Coordinates of C-alpha atoms and ligand atoms in Angstrom, one line a residue:
M549 CA 17.3 -10.1 -20.8
S550 CA 16.0 -12.9 -18.7
K551 CA 13.8 -11.9 -15.8
V552 CA 12.5 -13.3 -12.5
F553 CA 9.1 -11.6 -12.0
M554 CA 8.0 -11.7 -8.4
N555 CA 6.5 -9.8 -5.5
Q556 CA 9.3 -7.5 -4.4
V557 CA 8.0 -6.9 -0.9
G558 CA 7.2 -10.2 0.7
F559 CA 5.0 -13.0 1.7
L560 CA 3.2 -14.0 4.9
S561 CA 4.8 -17.2 6.2
D562 CA 1.7 -19.4 5.6
S563 CA 0.7 -18.0 2.2
A564 CA 1.4 -19.3 -1.3
K565 CA 4.7 -18.2 -2.8
R566 CA 5.4 -18.1 -6.5
A567 CA 7.7 -16.4 -8.9
V568 CA 7.4 -16.4 -12.7
L569 CA 10.4 -16.7 -15.0
D570 CA 10.4 -15.6 -18.7
F571 CA 13.2 -18.1 -19.5
D572 CA 13.7 -21.9 -19.4
A573 CA 15.4 -23.0 -16.2
P574 CA 14.6 -26.4 -14.8
D575 CA 15.7 -25.7 -11.2
F576 CA 15.7 -22.8 -8.9
K577 CA 16.8 -22.0 -5.4
V578 CA 16.0 -19.4 -2.8
V579 CA 19.0 -18.0 -1.0
D580 CA 19.3 -16.0 2.2
E581 CA 21.4 -12.8 2.7
N582 CA 24.6 -14.9 3.0
G583 CA 23.9 -16.7 -0.3
T584 CA 23.1 -19.9 1.5
A585 CA 20.3 -21.9 -0.2
V586 CA 17.2 -22.4 2.1
F587 CA 15.0 -23.9 -0.6
C588 CA 15.5 -25.8 -3.9
G589 CA 12.8 -26.6 -6.3
K590 CA 11.9 -27.4 -9.9
T591 CA 10.1 -25.0 -12.2
Q592 CA 6.9 -25.8 -14.1
H593 CA 6.5 -24.7 -17.7
F594 CA 3.3 -22.8 -18.1
G595 CA 3.6 -21.7 -21.8
T596 CA 2.4 -18.5 -23.4
D597 CA -0.7 -16.7 -22.3
E598 CA -2.8 -14.0 -23.9
I599 CA -2.5 -11.2 -21.3
S600 CA 1.3 -11.2 -20.8
G601 CA 2.4 -12.6 -24.1
E602 CA 5.3 -14.3 -22.2
D603 CA 6.4 -17.9 -22.4
T604 CA 6.5 -18.5 -18.6
Y605 CA 8.0 -21.0 -16.1
V606 CA 6.6 -21.0 -12.6
A607 CA 8.8 -21.4 -9.5
D608 CA 6.6 -22.4 -6.5
F609 CA 8.2 -22.2 -3.1
S610 CA 5.1 -22.1 -1.0
E611 CA 6.6 -24.7 1.4
L612 CA 9.3 -22.2 2.5
S613 CA 8.0 -20.6 5.7
K614 CA 11.2 -19.5 7.3
D615 CA 11.3 -15.8 8.3
G616 CA 14.0 -13.7 6.6
T617 CA 15.1 -11.8 3.6
F618 CA 15.8 -13.8 0.5
R619 CA 16.4 -13.8 -3.3
L620 CA 15.4 -16.4 -5.9
V621 CA 18.1 -17.7 -8.2
A622 CA 17.5 -19.6 -11.4
G623 CA 20.3 -20.3 -13.9
D624 CA 22.5 -17.2 -13.8
V625 CA 19.6 -14.9 -13.0
T626 CA 18.9 -13.5 -9.6
G627 CA 15.5 -12.0 -8.7
P628 CA 14.7 -9.1 -6.4
S629 CA 15.0 -9.1 -2.7
F630 CA 11.9 -10.1 -0.7
T631 CA 11.0 -11.1 2.9
I632 CA 9.0 -13.7 4.6
G633 CA 7.4 -13.1 8.0
S634 CA 4.2 -12.1 9.8
N635 CA 4.9 -8.3 9.6
V636 CA 6.0 -8.1 5.9
F637 CA 3.1 -5.8 5.0
D638 CA 3.3 -3.4 8.0
K639 CA 5.1 -0.6 6.1
L640 CA 3.0 -1.1 3.0
K641 CA -0.2 -0.8 5.1
K642 CA 1.0 2.4 6.7
D643 CA 2.1 3.9 3.4
I644 CA -1.1 3.2 1.5
C645 CA -3.1 4.8 4.3
K646 CA -0.8 7.8 4.7
C647 CA -1.4 8.8 1.0
F648 CA -4.9 10.0 1.9
Y649 CA -3.3 12.5 4.4
Y650 CA -0.9 13.9 1.7
L651 CA -4.0 14.3 -0.6
R652 CA -5.8 16.5 1.9
C653 CA -7.1 19.8 0.5
G654 CA -7.7 23.0 2.3
D655 CA -5.8 24.1 5.5
A656 CA -5.1 20.6 6.7
L657 CA -1.4 19.7 6.4
D658 CA 1.0 20.0 9.3
K659 CA 4.7 20.0 8.7
K660 CA 5.1 17.7 11.7
Y661 CA 3.2 15.0 9.9
A662 CA 3.7 15.9 6.2
G663 CA 7.4 16.4 6.5
V664 CA 9.1 17.3 3.2
Y665 CA 5.8 16.7 1.4
Y666 CA 4.1 19.6 3.2
H667 CA 2.4 22.2 1.0
K668 CA 0.6 25.4 1.9
P669 CA -3.2 25.6 2.4
C670 CA -5.0 25.3 -1.0
H671 CA -8.4 25.7 -2.6
L672 CA -9.9 27.7 0.3
S673 CA -11.9 30.3 -1.8
K674 CA -15.6 29.8 -1.9
A675 CA -17.0 28.0 -5.0
T676 CA -19.4 29.5 -7.5
V677 CA -22.6 27.5 -8.0
Y678 CA -22.4 26.9 -11.8
G679 CA -25.3 28.4 -13.7
E680 CA -27.0 29.9 -10.7
D681 CA -27.0 33.4 -9.4
T682 CA -26.6 32.4 -5.7
E683 CA -24.0 33.1 -3.0
P684 CA -20.7 31.2 -3.4
V685 CA -20.3 28.3 -1.0
D686 CA -17.5 27.1 1.3
V687 CA -16.7 23.5 0.3
S688 CA -13.1 23.5 1.6
G689 CA -11.5 20.3 2.8
G690 CA -11.6 16.7 1.8
W691 CA -9.0 14.9 -0.4
H692 CA -7.8 15.9 -3.9
D693 CA -9.1 13.1 -6.1
A694 CA -5.9 12.1 -7.9
G695 CA -3.1 13.7 -9.9
D696 CA -5.5 16.5 -10.5
Y697 CA -7.0 18.9 -7.9
G698 CA -10.7 18.1 -8.5
R699 CA -12.9 16.9 -5.7
Y700 CA -15.7 14.6 -6.9
S701 CA -18.6 13.3 -4.7
T702 CA -19.1 9.9 -6.2
A703 CA -15.4 9.1 -6.3
G704 CA -15.0 10.4 -2.7
A705 CA -18.0 8.4 -1.4
V706 CA -16.7 5.2 -3.0
A707 CA -13.2 5.6 -1.6
V708 CA -14.6 6.2 1.9
A709 CA -16.9 3.2 1.5
H710 CA -13.9 0.9 0.7
L711 CA -12.2 2.1 3.8
L712 CA -15.2 1.9 6.1
Y713 CA -16.5 -1.5 4.8
G714 CA -12.9 -2.6 5.3
V715 CA -13.2 -1.5 8.9
R716 CA -16.5 -3.3 9.3
F717 CA -15.2 -6.6 7.9
F718 CA -11.6 -6.4 9.3
K719 CA -11.3 -4.7 12.7
N720 CA -7.5 -4.8 12.5
L721 CA -7.6 -1.8 10.1
L722 CA -8.4 0.3 13.2
D723 CA -4.9 -0.6 14.6
I724 CA -2.9 0.8 11.7
E725 CA -1.0 4.0 12.9
F726 CA 0.2 6.1 10.1
D727 CA 1.4 9.3 11.8
I728 CA -1.4 11.8 11.3
P729 CA -2.7 14.3 13.9
K730 CA -4.9 12.8 16.6
E731 CA -8.6 13.6 16.4
K732 CA -10.5 13.8 19.7
C733 CA -13.8 11.9 20.2
D734 CA -16.0 10.9 23.2
K735 CA -13.7 7.9 23.7
G736 CA -10.4 9.8 23.7
N737 CA -8.9 9.7 20.2
L738 CA -10.3 8.3 16.9
P739 CA -8.3 5.5 15.4
D740 CA -6.2 6.9 12.6
I741 CA -8.1 5.5 9.7
L742 CA -11.4 7.0 11.1
A743 CA -9.7 10.3 11.7
E744 CA -8.5 10.4 8.1
V745 CA -11.9 9.3 6.7
K746 CA -13.6 12.0 8.8
V747 CA -11.7 14.6 6.7
E748 CA -13.5 13.4 3.6
L749 CA -16.9 12.9 5.3
D750 CA -16.8 16.5 6.6
F751 CA -16.1 17.7 3.1
L752 CA -18.9 15.6 1.6
M753 CA -21.3 17.1 4.1
K754 CA -20.5 20.5 2.6
M755 CA -21.3 19.1 -0.8
Q756 CA -24.9 18.5 0.2
R757 CA -27.5 21.2 -0.5
E758 CA -30.2 22.4 1.9
N759 CA -32.7 20.2 0.0
G760 CA -30.7 17.1 0.5
S761 CA -29.3 16.7 -3.0
V762 CA -25.5 16.6 -3.6
W763 CA -23.3 18.5 -6.0
H764 CA -21.5 16.1 -8.4
K765 CA -18.1 17.8 -8.1
V766 CA -16.1 20.9 -7.2
T767 CA -13.3 21.8 -9.6
T768 CA -11.8 24.6 -11.5
F769 CA -13.4 25.0 -15.0
N770 CA -10.4 23.2 -16.6
H771 CA -7.6 21.1 -15.1
A772 CA -4.8 23.2 -13.6
G773 CA -1.4 23.1 -15.2
F774 CA 1.5 21.4 -13.3
V775 CA 1.6 23.6 -10.2
M776 CA 1.5 23.0 -6.5
P777 CA -2.0 23.0 -5.1
E778 CA -1.8 26.4 -3.5
E779 CA -0.8 27.9 -6.9
D780 CA -4.0 26.6 -8.4
T781 CA -6.0 29.7 -7.7
S782 CA -8.5 29.7 -10.6
E783 CA -12.2 30.1 -9.7
L784 CA -13.8 27.0 -8.2
F785 CA -17.2 25.8 -9.5
L786 CA -19.8 23.6 -7.9
F787 CA -21.2 21.7 -10.9
N788 CA -24.8 20.4 -11.0
V789 CA -26.3 18.0 -8.4
S790 CA -26.8 14.4 -9.6
S791 CA -28.9 11.5 -8.3
L792 CA -25.6 9.5 -8.6
A793 CA -23.8 11.7 -6.0
T794 CA -27.0 11.9 -3.9
G795 CA -27.4 8.2 -3.8
D796 CA -23.8 7.5 -3.0
I797 CA -23.9 10.1 -0.2
A798 CA -27.1 8.7 1.3
A799 CA -25.4 5.3 1.4
V800 CA -22.0 6.3 2.7
F801 CA -23.3 8.5 5.5
A802 CA -25.6 5.7 6.8
L803 CA -22.6 3.3 6.7
A804 CA -20.4 5.9 8.5
S805 CA -23.0 6.4 11.2
T806 CA -22.8 2.7 12.1
I807 CA -19.1 3.1 12.7
Y808 CA -18.7 6.5 14.2
R809 CA -21.5 5.8 16.7
D810 CA -19.1 3.9 18.8
Y811 CA -16.8 6.9 19.1
D812 CA -18.9 10.1 18.8
K813 CA -22.7 9.8 19.1
A814 CA -23.4 13.4 18.0
Y815 CA -21.4 13.0 14.8
A816 CA -23.1 9.7 14.0
D817 CA -26.5 11.3 14.5
K818 CA -25.5 14.1 12.1
L819 CA -24.4 11.6 9.5
M820 CA -27.7 9.7 9.8
E821 CA -29.7 12.9 9.6
R822 CA -27.8 13.9 6.4
S823 CA -28.3 10.4 4.9
L824 CA -32.0 10.5 5.5
K825 CA -32.2 14.0 3.9
A826 CA -30.4 12.7 0.8
Y827 CA -32.6 9.6 0.6
K828 CA -35.8 11.7 0.9
W829 CA -34.5 13.8 -2.1
L830 CA -34.0 10.6 -4.0
L831 CA -37.6 9.5 -3.3
D832 CA -39.0 12.9 -4.2
N833 CA -36.9 12.8 -7.5
P834 CA -37.4 9.3 -8.9
E835 CA -36.1 10.2 -12.4
P836 CA -32.3 9.8 -12.9
L837 CA -30.4 13.0 -12.8
L838 CA -27.2 12.1 -14.5
F839 CA -24.1 14.2 -15.0
K840 CA -22.4 15.6 -18.1
N841 CA -19.5 18.1 -18.0
A842 CA -20.4 21.7 -18.8
E843 CA -19.6 22.7 -22.4
G844 CA -15.9 23.4 -22.6
S845 CA -15.0 22.1 -19.2
N846 CA -12.4 19.2 -19.1
T847 CA -12.2 18.1 -15.4
G848 CA -13.2 14.6 -14.5
E849 CA -16.8 13.7 -15.5
Y850 CA -17.5 10.5 -13.6
G851 CA -20.5 10.0 -15.8
E852 CA -22.8 7.0 -15.4
A853 CA -25.5 5.8 -17.8
E854 CA -28.1 5.1 -15.0
D855 CA -28.5 5.6 -11.3
I856 CA -30.1 2.3 -10.3
S857 CA -27.0 0.9 -8.4
N858 CA -26.5 4.2 -6.6
R859 CA -30.1 4.1 -5.3
Y860 CA -29.8 0.4 -4.5
W861 CA -26.7 1.0 -2.4
A862 CA -28.5 3.8 -0.5
A863 CA -31.5 1.5 0.2
C864 CA -29.3 -1.4 1.4
S865 CA -27.1 0.8 3.5
L866 CA -30.0 2.5 5.2
Y867 CA -31.6 -0.9 5.8
E868 CA -28.4 -2.1 7.4
A869 CA -28.1 1.0 9.6
T870 CA -31.8 1.3 10.7
G871 CA -33.4 -2.1 10.2
E872 CA -36.5 -0.4 8.8
D873 CA -38.5 -2.5 6.4
K874 CA -39.2 0.3 4.0
Y875 CA -35.6 0.4 2.9
F876 CA -35.6 -3.4 2.4
R877 CA -38.7 -3.0 0.2
D878 CA -37.0 -0.3 -1.9
A879 CA -33.8 -2.5 -2.2
K880 CA -35.9 -5.4 -3.3
E881 CA -37.7 -3.3 -6.0
L882 CA -34.4 -1.8 -7.2
S883 CA -32.8 -5.3 -7.3
E884 CA -35.3 -6.4 -9.9
R885 CA -34.2 -3.5 -12.1
L886 CA -30.6 -4.4 -11.5
I887 CA -31.3 -8.0 -12.5
S888 CA -32.6 -6.9 -15.9
F889 CA -29.7 -4.5 -16.2
D890 CA -27.3 -7.4 -15.5
K891 CA -29.0 -9.6 -18.1
Q892 CA -28.7 -6.9 -20.7
A893 CA -25.0 -6.3 -19.9
K894 CA -24.3 -10.0 -20.1
K895 CA -25.9 -10.1 -23.6
K896 CA -23.4 -7.5 -24.6
G897 CA -20.6 -9.8 -23.4
Y898 CA -20.1 -8.5 -19.8
Q899 CA -18.6 -11.4 -17.8
G900 CA -19.0 -10.2 -14.3
D901 CA -22.0 -9.7 -12.0
V902 CA -23.5 -6.3 -11.3
F903 CA -24.2 -7.2 -7.7
T904 CA -20.5 -7.6 -7.0
C905 CA -19.5 -4.2 -8.7
L906 CA -17.5 -2.0 -6.4
G907 CA -16.2 0.8 -8.6
W908 CA -16.8 4.6 -8.8
A909 CA -19.7 4.0 -11.2
E910 CA -21.5 0.7 -10.5
V911 CA -21.9 0.4 -6.7
A912 CA -24.4 -2.4 -6.2
G913 CA -21.6 -4.6 -4.7
L914 CA -21.4 -2.1 -1.9
G915 CA -25.1 -2.6 -1.3
S916 CA -24.4 -6.3 -1.2
F917 CA -21.7 -5.7 1.5
S918 CA -24.3 -4.0 3.7
L919 CA -26.7 -7.0 3.3
I920 CA -23.9 -9.4 4.0
L921 CA -22.8 -7.5 7.1
K922 CA -26.4 -7.3 8.4
N923 CA -26.0 -11.0 8.8
E924 CA -29.7 -11.7 8.5
K925 CA -31.4 -14.5 6.6
N926 CA -33.4 -13.0 3.7
D927 CA -33.6 -13.6 0.0
L928 CA -31.5 -10.5 -1.0
A929 CA -28.7 -11.4 1.4
D930 CA -28.7 -15.0 0.4
D931 CA -28.6 -14.0 -3.3
A932 CA -25.8 -11.5 -2.7
K933 CA -23.7 -14.2 -1.0
A934 CA -24.3 -16.7 -3.7
R935 CA -23.3 -14.1 -6.3
F936 CA -20.0 -13.3 -4.5
I937 CA -19.1 -17.0 -4.4
A938 CA -19.9 -17.5 -8.0
E939 CA -18.0 -14.4 -9.1
A940 CA -15.0 -15.5 -7.0
K941 CA -15.0 -18.9 -8.7
R942 CA -15.1 -17.3 -12.1
L943 CA -12.1 -15.2 -11.1
C944 CA -10.2 -18.3 -9.8
A945 CA -10.9 -20.0 -13.2
N946 CA -9.6 -16.9 -15.0
A947 CA -6.4 -17.1 -13.0
K948 CA -5.7 -20.5 -14.4
K949 CA -5.4 -19.1 -17.9
N950 CA -2.1 -17.4 -17.4
G951 CA 1.3 -18.1 -15.8
F952 CA 0.9 -15.3 -13.2
N953 CA -2.3 -16.9 -11.7
L954 CA -3.8 -13.5 -12.2
C955 CA -7.6 -13.3 -12.2
M956 CA -7.8 -10.8 -15.0
E957 CA -8.7 -11.0 -18.7
K958 CA -7.6 -8.9 -21.5
T959 CA -10.7 -6.8 -21.3
D960 CA -9.9 -5.9 -17.7
F961 CA -6.9 -3.9 -18.8
I962 CA -8.6 -0.5 -19.1
W963 CA -7.9 2.9 -17.5
G964 CA -7.2 2.0 -13.8
S965 CA -6.7 -1.7 -14.5
N966 CA -5.0 -2.0 -11.1
M967 CA -8.4 -1.0 -9.6
E968 CA -10.2 -3.6 -11.7
L969 CA -7.8 -6.1 -10.1
L970 CA -8.2 -4.7 -6.6
K971 CA -12.0 -4.8 -6.9
Y972 CA -11.7 -8.5 -7.9
L973 CA -9.5 -9.0 -4.8
M974 CA -12.2 -7.4 -2.7
V975 CA -14.7 -9.8 -4.1
L976 CA -12.4 -12.8 -3.4
T977 CA -11.8 -11.4 0.1
V978 CA -15.5 -11.2 0.9
A979 CA -16.2 -14.6 -0.8
N980 CA -13.5 -16.0 1.5
V981 CA -15.3 -14.5 4.5
I982 CA -18.6 -16.1 3.4
S983 CA -17.0 -19.5 2.8
E984 CA -13.3 -20.0 3.3
E985 CA -11.5 -21.6 0.3
K986 CA -7.8 -22.1 -0.2
E987 CA -8.3 -21.2 -3.9
F988 CA -9.8 -17.9 -3.0
K989 CA -6.8 -17.1 -0.7
D990 CA -4.2 -18.2 -3.3
T991 CA -5.8 -16.0 -6.0
I992 CA -5.8 -13.0 -3.6
T993 CA -2.1 -13.7 -2.9
S994 CA -1.3 -13.8 -6.6
G995 CA -3.1 -10.6 -7.2
I996 CA -1.1 -8.9 -4.6
D997 CA 2.1 -10.4 -6.0
Y998 CA 1.1 -8.9 -9.4
L999 CA 0.8 -5.4 -7.9
L1000 CA 4.1 -5.7 -6.0
G1001 CA 6.1 -6.9 -9.0
C1002 CA 5.0 -10.3 -10.3
N1003 CA 4.1 -8.9 -13.7
S1004 CA 5.7 -8.8 -17.1
M1005 CA 6.6 -5.1 -16.7
D1006 CA 8.8 -6.2 -13.8
V1007 CA 7.6 -3.3 -11.7
S1008 CA 6.0 -2.8 -8.3
Y1009 CA 2.9 -0.6 -8.9
V1010 CA 3.2 0.8 -5.3
T1011 CA 5.7 3.7 -4.8
G1012 CA 8.4 3.1 -2.2
N1013 CA 7.5 -0.6 -1.9
G1014 CA 9.7 -2.9 -3.8
E1015 CA 13.2 -2.7 -5.4
K1016 CA 11.7 -1.8 -8.7
A1017 CA 8.8 0.4 -7.7
F1018 CA 7.4 2.9 -10.2
K1019 CA 8.6 6.5 -9.5
N1020 CA 6.8 8.9 -11.9
P1021 CA 3.1 9.1 -11.1
H1022 CA 0.9 11.6 -13.0
L1023 CA 0.5 13.6 -9.8
R1024 CA 0.8 17.3 -9.8
P1025 CA 2.6 18.0 -6.4
T1026 CA 5.1 15.2 -6.9
A1027 CA 5.8 16.3 -10.5
V1028 CA 6.7 19.8 -9.4
D1029 CA 8.1 19.6 -5.9
D1030 CA 11.8 18.9 -6.7
I1031 CA 11.8 15.9 -4.3
E1032 CA 13.3 12.8 -6.0
E1033 CA 11.0 10.2 -4.4
P1034 CA 7.2 10.4 -4.7
W1035 CA 5.1 9.8 -1.5
P1036 CA 5.4 6.1 -0.7
G1037 CA 2.3 3.9 -1.0
L1038 CA 0.7 5.3 -4.1
V1039 CA -1.0 2.8 -6.4
S1040 CA -0.6 3.4 -10.1
G1041 CA -3.6 3.1 -12.5
G1042 CA -1.6 0.5 -14.3
P1043 CA -1.6 -1.0 -17.9
N1044 CA -4.4 0.2 -20.2
I1045 CA -4.9 -1.3 -23.7
G1046 CA -6.8 2.0 -24.5
L1047 CA -3.5 4.0 -24.4
Q1048 CA -5.6 7.2 -23.8
D1049 CA -3.0 9.9 -23.6
E1050 CA -0.4 11.2 -26.0
R1051 CA 2.6 9.8 -24.3
A1052 CA 1.0 6.4 -24.0
Q1053 CA 0.4 6.4 -27.7
T1054 CA 4.2 6.4 -28.3
L1055 CA 4.2 2.8 -27.1
P1056 CA 4.5 0.1 -29.8
K1057 CA 1.2 -1.0 -31.3
N1058 CA -0.3 -4.4 -30.3
L1059 CA 1.5 -4.9 -27.1
P1060 CA 0.1 -7.6 -24.8
A1061 CA -2.3 -6.1 -22.3
M1062 CA 0.0 -6.5 -19.3
K1063 CA 2.7 -4.5 -21.2
C1064 CA 0.6 -1.4 -22.1
Y1065 CA 2.3 0.6 -19.4
L1066 CA 4.9 3.3 -19.1
D1067 CA 6.2 4.8 -15.8
H1068 CA 6.0 8.3 -17.1
V1069 CA 4.6 11.5 -15.5
D1070 CA 2.7 12.4 -18.7
C1071 CA 0.7 9.2 -18.8
Y1072 CA -2.5 10.0 -17.0
S1073 CA -4.2 7.0 -18.6
L1074 CA -1.5 4.6 -17.4
N1075 CA 0.2 6.1 -14.4
E1076 CA -2.1 8.4 -12.5
I1077 CA -3.0 7.7 -8.9
T1078 CA -6.4 8.2 -7.2
I1079 CA -8.0 7.9 -3.8
Y1080 CA -10.2 5.0 -5.0
W1081 CA -7.2 3.1 -6.3
N1082 CA -5.6 3.2 -2.9
S1083 CA -8.8 2.5 -0.9
P1084 CA -9.5 -1.0 -2.3
F1085 CA -5.9 -2.0 -1.4
V1086 CA -6.5 -0.9 2.2
F1087 CA -9.6 -3.1 2.2
V1088 CA -7.8 -6.1 0.9
M1089 CA -4.8 -5.6 3.2
G1090 CA -7.2 -5.7 6.1
S1091 CA -7.9 -9.3 5.4
L1092 CA -4.3 -10.3 5.3
V1093 CA -3.1 -11.3 8.7
S1094 CA -0.8 -14.1 9.5
N1095 CA -2.4 -17.1 11.1
Ligands
LIG1241 O1 -17.1 0.6 -19.2 C1 -16.4 0.5 -20.4 C2 -16.4 -0.9 -20.9 O2 -17.7 -1.3 -21.2 C3 -15.4 -1.0 -22.1 O3 -15.3 -2.3 -22.5 C4 -14.1 -0.5 -21.8 C5 -13.1 -0.5 -23.0 O4 -12.8 0.8 -23.4 O5 -14.2 0.9 -21.3 C6 -15.0 1.0 -20.2 O6 -15.0 2.4 -19.9 C7 -13.9 3.0 -19.3 C8 -14.4 3.7 -18.1 O7 -13.3 4.4 -17.5 C9 -15.0 2.8 -17.1 O8 -14.1 2.2 -16.3 C10 -13.3 4.0 -20.3 O9 -12.7 3.2 -21.4 C11 -12.2 4.8 -19.6 O10 -11.8 5.8 -20.5 C12 -12.8 5.4 -18.4 O11 -11.7 5.9 -17.7 C13 -11.9 6.8 -16.6 C14 -11.2 8.1 -16.8 O12 -11.4 8.9 -15.7 C15 -11.7 8.8 -18.0 O13 -13.0 9.2 -17.9 C16 -11.4 6.1 -15.3 O14 -12.1 5.0 -15.0 C17 -11.4 7.1 -14.1 O15 -10.8 6.5 -13.1 C18 -10.7 8.4 -14.5 O16 -10.9 9.3 -13.5 C19 -10.1 10.4 -13.5 C20 -11.0 11.6 -13.3 O17 -11.8 11.7 -14.4 C21 -10.2 12.9 -13.0 N1 -9.3 12.7 -11.9 C22 -8.3 11.6 -12.1 C23 -9.0 10.3 -12.4 C24 -8.1 9.2 -12.6 O18 -7.4 9.2 -13.8
LIG1242 O1 -4.0 15.8 -15.3 C1 -5.3 15.4 -15.7 C2 -5.7 14.0 -15.1 O2 -5.7 14.2 -13.7 C3 -7.0 13.5 -15.6 O3 -7.2 12.2 -15.3 C4 -7.0 13.6 -17.1 C5 -8.4 13.2 -17.7 O4 -9.3 14.0 -17.1 O5 -6.7 14.8 -17.6 C6 -5.4 15.3 -17.2 O6 -5.2 16.6 -17.7 C7 -4.8 16.7 -19.0 C8 -6.0 17.3 -19.8 O7 -7.1 16.5 -19.7 C9 -5.5 17.6 -21.2 N1 -4.3 18.3 -21.3 C10 -3.2 17.6 -20.6 C11 -3.5 17.4 -19.1 C12 -2.4 16.7 -18.4 O8 -1.2 17.2 -18.6
LIG1243 ZN1 -6.6 21.7 -2.5

């Protein structure tokens, strides 16, 4: 059946506006709710690209800037409903923020705010320190990581970092109100986003040991079955400390101290004290302390091959927060090691740039953010800026290779491909802050279009947003709660050529990368959700305001 693939939510009045057709239609029109044409145009044949496998025709209606609700019509095919206006993303922004509230662990939900998605308090028992004969520890609180009930320090730190760097770059994120309990501070109430992030920061503080090091994760020994969180009552374990978690925590606490200082000085001081403690542990323990799952345990591993980027991020973040030269010197030394790491990765075919990496593993890009925000002229900051611009240009060039103007290549369609995309959109967003370019903006818009339905699966990868939004996330509470609709605002992991779960393996072989997807609850390698797949979207949305 012929399809009009397009963003099913909407477009800011002044942004680029495109739809992609998988059939030959020379003309198209955009009609309003009465069926009256408000725009007529000609399509452009793009041809067949590698990632979608579709022979596509592009309908560009960027010139249409009239506010309203419309549909695109080509031949006898009518596309999904979408809107144009300055507030088209207001609901989406609230939804993607509110998901963190629903993911809260411990005794933290209130029926007044959680509504039908309320669940009873969970995971309140003290956690056994794995392999040690010491007293169990209270590490209650924070956010469940994802579709599972684990809580992982590096994943949590990175999600918090996306949200907090978002706030540093784009102050308007502080204005999003998403109906969560108010949190008092010296200045009255914390802005919602900071109140929500504080929940995770408070938990991460509990994950820090007396000596400054940080436990890598707290989970049951194996993943729970499909039960509500309060029914997952197996013993909780604090698994080993790692230099990965300790580096990320040193970094994110220093970053947080710069933001919370404006609202609550005592809290900011505590964050800084904890950051320094973690950093001291890193200096006293220069050898990498990586992480492997305990024998027989199957919860998330979040393994990394080295800890250079984690230490680099910590040094950059502490430099930004304190201005002390010793952190700059550490960052400089670590940057040399990252440069050789980058060179080796490139020899193996890696196309990106380590200094722009923003994921749960490679975090040097977050260090670059601190240097860029410091707004000081020095060689590290200049280099970071140049690398963001170069990477953004590479991404824009990639976008030209497919009909969707999508800045991804086949190799990007791995587990959590939507995050690969969102990290790229973060890079483009910051490149656009450094040096405004129409091309950067258009590539960001196309990326958002892809997530919201302009893809060959014809699906919006954000629940509750778009006529054809996915509905069956691999998410335990949603799977068992008897409520038809999942929480709105969840970002799916998205297509993954690896097809790494049993259900995914029922898909036909050799599908184009963009089609390696199934909206099925069993598909944890294609359709799970996580805190760090929502957080980069919040960052990117922060930059999207109508001029
Ligand atoms: O880095 C390699 C790359 O070099 C290679 O070309 C590519 C192709 O296979 O793979 C890349 O590695 C991938 C790795 O993520 C890094 O992104 C692996 O294939 C992929 O299996 C791995 O997936 C991770 C998955 O856990 C399994 O370990 C996801 O990123 C990560 O988001 C996910 O995290 C899980 C937690 O463990 C548990 N909680 C839920 C969460 C989301 O599913
Ligand atoms: O539900 C788990 C999901 O959150 C994880 O991302 C995934 C990989 O760690 O594992 C899922 O749990 C599966 C387990 O690993 C194997 N048995 C089936 C479980 C899902 O039903
Ligand atoms: Zn819980």
